[in-house]
Amino acid sequence: MRATGVVRRIDDLGRVVIPKEVRRTLRIRDGDPLEIFVDRDGEVILKRYAPVASLEDNAKEYAVSLYENLGNPVVVADTREVIAVAGFSKKEKGKEISGALEDVMEKGELTVLKDVPLVADGMPVFPEVAVAPVSTGEAIVGCIAVVAKDALKEEALKAIEVAARFLGKRMLQ
């Protein structure tokens, strides 16, 4: 663990402010859910809550299924990082997603992007990427991205959309 040199007091309601610099560095935004852990030494650990990560097995199976049926590499991500891949190196798992994918999630609808990377650094730019946000109905919790060399057919786009809806519904169970 790394010290920041910042000390904050807990107020009378039990709240503590996370400094803006720390939030910016960790890419924590207003309204982002945080998970609270306590270790054996009594240290409190705050971690961005990633509900899609709890569906990692389903995400992996769906990514593999899409890859086998479409023949295109697939990435499943939560709102911050890659949680499952098929057709890519497993090294991509855990990497921070690109701003382009974040933008599509904010938009909230299936979008086909041109010449974009999937992760913030270390992965090449792809000629075409179809991105479908994964939504629980209340919030966008991640996305499914499929890479293509040529334009994806309408059936492929529908399959990506169905996969995203399925993972969103699984989140509600």
CSV table of C-alpha atoms in Angstrom, one decimal:
chain,number,residue,atom,x,y,z
A,1,MET,CA,0.0,0.0,0.0
A,2,ARG,CA,1.2,3.5,-0.8
A,3,ALA,CA,0.7,6.5,1.5
A,4,THR,CA,-0.7,9.7,-0.1
A,5,GLY,CA,0.3,12.0,2.8
A,6,VAL,CA,-3.3,13.2,3.0
A,7,VAL,CA,-5.1,12.9,6.4
A,8,ARG,CA,-8.9,13.4,6.7
A,9,ARG,CA,-11.1,13.4,9.8
A,10,ILE,CA,-14.4,11.5,10.0
A,11,ASP,CA,-17.4,13.9,10.5
A,12,ASP,CA,-20.2,13.5,13.0
A,13,LEU,CA,-22.2,11.4,10.4
A,14,GLY,CA,-19.3,9.0,9.9
A,15,ARG,CA,-18.3,10.4,6.5
A,16,VAL,CA,-14.8,11.0,5.2
A,17,VAL,CA,-13.9,12.9,2.0
A,18,ILE,CA,-11.7,11.3,-0.6
A,19,PRO,CA,-9.4,14.0,-2.0
A,20,LYS,CA,-10.1,15.1,-5.5
A,21,GLU,CA,-6.5,14.2,-6.6
A,22,VAL,CA,-7.0,10.6,-5.4
A,23,ARG,CA,-10.5,10.4,-7.1
A,24,ARG,CA,-9.0,11.7,-10.3
A,25,THR,CA,-6.1,9.3,-10.2
A,26,LEU,CA,-8.3,6.3,-9.5
A,27,ARG,CA,-11.0,7.6,-11.9
A,28,ILE,CA,-13.7,7.6,-9.3
A,29,ARG,CA,-16.6,9.9,-10.2
A,30,ASP,CA,-19.5,11.3,-8.3
A,31,GLY,CA,-22.1,8.5,-7.8
A,32,ASP,CA,-19.6,5.7,-8.3
A,33,PRO,CA,-20.2,2.8,-5.9
A,34,LEU,CA,-17.4,1.8,-3.6
A,35,GLU,CA,-17.0,-1.5,-1.9
A,36,ILE,CA,-15.6,-1.5,1.7
A,37,PHE,CA,-13.3,-4.2,3.0
A,38,VAL,CA,-11.6,-4.6,6.4
A,39,ASP,CA,-8.5,-6.7,6.6
A,40,ARG,CA,-7.1,-8.6,9.5
A,41,ASP,CA,-5.0,-5.7,10.6
A,42,GLY,CA,-8.0,-3.5,10.9
A,43,GLU,CA,-7.2,-1.5,7.8
A,44,VAL,CA,-10.2,-0.2,5.8
A,45,ILE,CA,-9.9,-0.6,2.0
A,46,LEU,CA,-12.1,1.1,-0.5
A,47,LYS,CA,-12.4,-0.4,-3.9
A,48,ARG,CA,-14.5,0.6,-6.9
A,49,TYR,CA,-17.4,-1.7,-6.9
A,50,ALA,CA,-17.7,-3.7,-10.2
A,51,PRO,CA,-20.9,-5.7,-10.2
A,52,VAL,CA,-20.1,-7.2,-13.6
A,53,ALA,CA,-17.0,-8.7,-12.1
A,54,SER,CA,-19.3,-10.9,-10.0
A,55,LEU,CA,-20.5,-12.4,-13.3
A,56,GLU,CA,-17.0,-13.1,-14.5
A,57,ASP,CA,-17.8,-16.8,-15.4
A,58,ASN,CA,-20.9,-15.8,-17.3
A,59,ALA,CA,-19.0,-13.0,-19.1
A,60,LYS,CA,-16.2,-15.4,-20.1
A,61,GLU,CA,-18.6,-18.0,-21.4
A,62,TYR,CA,-20.6,-15.4,-23.3
A,63,ALA,CA,-17.4,-13.9,-24.8
A,64,VAL,CA,-16.2,-17.3,-25.9
A,65,SER,CA,-19.6,-18.1,-27.4
A,66,LEU,CA,-19.8,-14.9,-29.3
A,67,TYR,CA,-16.2,-15.4,-30.5
A,68,GLU,CA,-17.0,-19.0,-31.7
A,69,ASN,CA,-20.2,-17.9,-33.5
A,70,LEU,CA,-19.1,-14.6,-34.9
A,71,GLY,CA,-15.4,-15.3,-35.5
A,72,ASN,CA,-14.5,-11.9,-34.1
A,73,PRO,CA,-12.5,-11.2,-31.0
A,74,VAL,CA,-14.6,-10.2,-28.0
A,75,VAL,CA,-14.0,-8.2,-24.8
A,76,VAL,CA,-16.4,-7.9,-21.9
A,77,ALA,CA,-15.7,-5.0,-19.5
A,78,ASP,CA,-17.1,-3.4,-16.4
A,79,THR,CA,-17.2,0.4,-16.4
A,80,ARG,CA,-13.4,0.5,-15.8
A,81,GLU,CA,-11.5,-2.6,-16.9
A,82,VAL,CA,-11.6,-5.7,-19.1
A,83,ILE,CA,-13.1,-8.7,-17.2
A,84,ALA,CA,-13.3,-11.4,-19.9
A,85,VAL,CA,-11.7,-11.9,-23.4
A,86,ALA,CA,-12.0,-14.3,-26.3
A,87,GLY,CA,-9.8,-14.2,-29.3
A,88,PHE,CA,-7.3,-12.0,-27.6
A,89,SER,CA,-4.4,-12.7,-25.3
A,90,LYS,CA,-5.5,-13.3,-21.7
A,91,LYS,CA,-3.0,-10.5,-20.7
A,92,GLU,CA,-5.7,-8.0,-21.7
A,93,LYS,CA,-7.8,-9.0,-18.8
A,94,GLY,CA,-7.6,-6.5,-16.0
A,95,LYS,CA,-6.5,-3.6,-18.3
A,96,GLU,CA,-8.2,-0.3,-18.1
A,97,ILE,CA,-10.7,0.3,-20.9
A,98,SER,CA,-10.3,3.1,-23.4
A,99,GLY,CA,-12.1,6.4,-23.3
A,100,ALA,CA,-14.0,5.5,-26.4
A,101,LEU,CA,-15.6,2.5,-24.7
A,102,GLU,CA,-16.5,4.7,-21.7
A,103,ASP,CA,-18.1,7.2,-24.0
A,104,VAL,CA,-20.3,4.5,-25.5
A,105,MET,CA,-21.4,3.4,-22.1
A,106,GLU,CA,-22.4,6.9,-21.2
A,107,LYS,CA,-24.4,7.1,-24.5
A,108,GLY,CA,-26.2,3.9,-23.5
A,109,GLU,CA,-26.8,2.3,-26.9
A,110,LEU,CA,-25.1,-0.1,-29.3
A,111,THR,CA,-22.5,1.9,-31.3
A,112,VAL,CA,-20.1,1.0,-34.0
A,113,LEU,CA,-16.8,2.8,-33.7
A,114,LYS,CA,-14.0,3.2,-36.3
A,115,ASP,CA,-10.3,3.2,-35.6
A,116,VAL,CA,-10.3,2.9,-31.8
A,117,PRO,CA,-8.4,1.0,-29.1
A,118,LEU,CA,-10.2,-1.2,-26.6
A,119,VAL,CA,-7.8,-0.5,-23.7
A,120,ALA,CA,-6.2,2.7,-22.5
A,121,ASP,CA,-2.7,1.5,-23.4
A,122,GLY,CA,-0.9,-1.4,-24.8
A,123,MET,CA,-3.5,-2.6,-27.4
A,124,PRO,CA,-3.6,-1.6,-31.0
A,125,VAL,CA,-6.2,0.5,-32.7
A,126,PHE,CA,-8.9,-1.5,-34.4
A,127,PRO,CA,-10.6,-0.6,-37.7
A,128,GLU,CA,-14.2,-1.4,-36.4
A,129,VAL,CA,-15.5,-2.1,-33.0
A,130,ALA,CA,-19.1,-2.7,-32.1
A,131,VAL,CA,-19.8,-1.8,-28.4
A,132,ALA,CA,-23.0,-2.6,-26.6
A,133,PRO,CA,-23.5,-1.3,-23.0
A,134,VAL,CA,-24.6,-3.8,-20.3
A,135,SER,CA,-27.4,-2.2,-18.4
A,136,THR,CA,-29.4,-3.4,-15.4
A,137,GLY,CA,-32.2,-1.0,-16.4
A,138,GLU,CA,-31.1,1.3,-13.6
A,139,ALA,CA,-27.5,1.8,-14.5
A,140,ILE,CA,-24.9,0.9,-17.1
A,141,VAL,CA,-22.5,-1.6,-15.4
A,142,GLY,CA,-20.2,-2.5,-18.3
A,143,CYS,CA,-20.1,-3.3,-22.0
A,144,ILE,CA,-19.4,-6.0,-24.6
A,145,ALA,CA,-17.1,-5.0,-27.5
A,146,VAL,CA,-16.5,-7.0,-30.7
A,147,VAL,CA,-13.7,-6.3,-33.1
A,148,ALA,CA,-14.1,-6.6,-36.8
A,149,LYS,CA,-11.9,-6.1,-39.9
A,150,ASP,CA,-14.9,-5.4,-42.1
A,151,ALA,CA,-18.4,-4.1,-41.3
A,152,LEU,CA,-20.3,-6.3,-39.0
A,153,LYS,CA,-23.6,-7.7,-40.4
A,154,GLU,CA,-26.9,-6.9,-38.8
A,155,GLU,CA,-27.2,-10.4,-37.3
A,156,ALA,CA,-23.8,-9.9,-35.5
A,157,LEU,CA,-24.9,-6.6,-34.1
A,158,LYS,CA,-28.1,-8.1,-32.8
A,159,ALA,CA,-26.2,-11.0,-31.2
A,160,ILE,CA,-23.9,-8.5,-29.4
A,161,GLU,CA,-27.0,-6.5,-28.2
A,162,VAL,CA,-28.6,-9.7,-27.0
A,163,ALA,CA,-25.5,-10.7,-25.1
A,164,ALA,CA,-25.4,-7.3,-23.4
A,165,ARG,CA,-29.0,-7.5,-22.4
A,166,PHE,CA,-28.5,-11.1,-21.1
A,167,LEU,CA,-25.6,-10.0,-18.8
A,168,GLY,CA,-27.6,-7.0,-17.6
A,169,LYS,CA,-30.5,-9.2,-16.7
A,170,ARG,CA,-28.2,-11.7,-14.9
A,171,MET,CA,-27.1,-8.7,-12.8
A,172,LEU,CA,-30.6,-8.4,-11.4
A,173,GLN,CA,-30.7,-12.0,-10.1
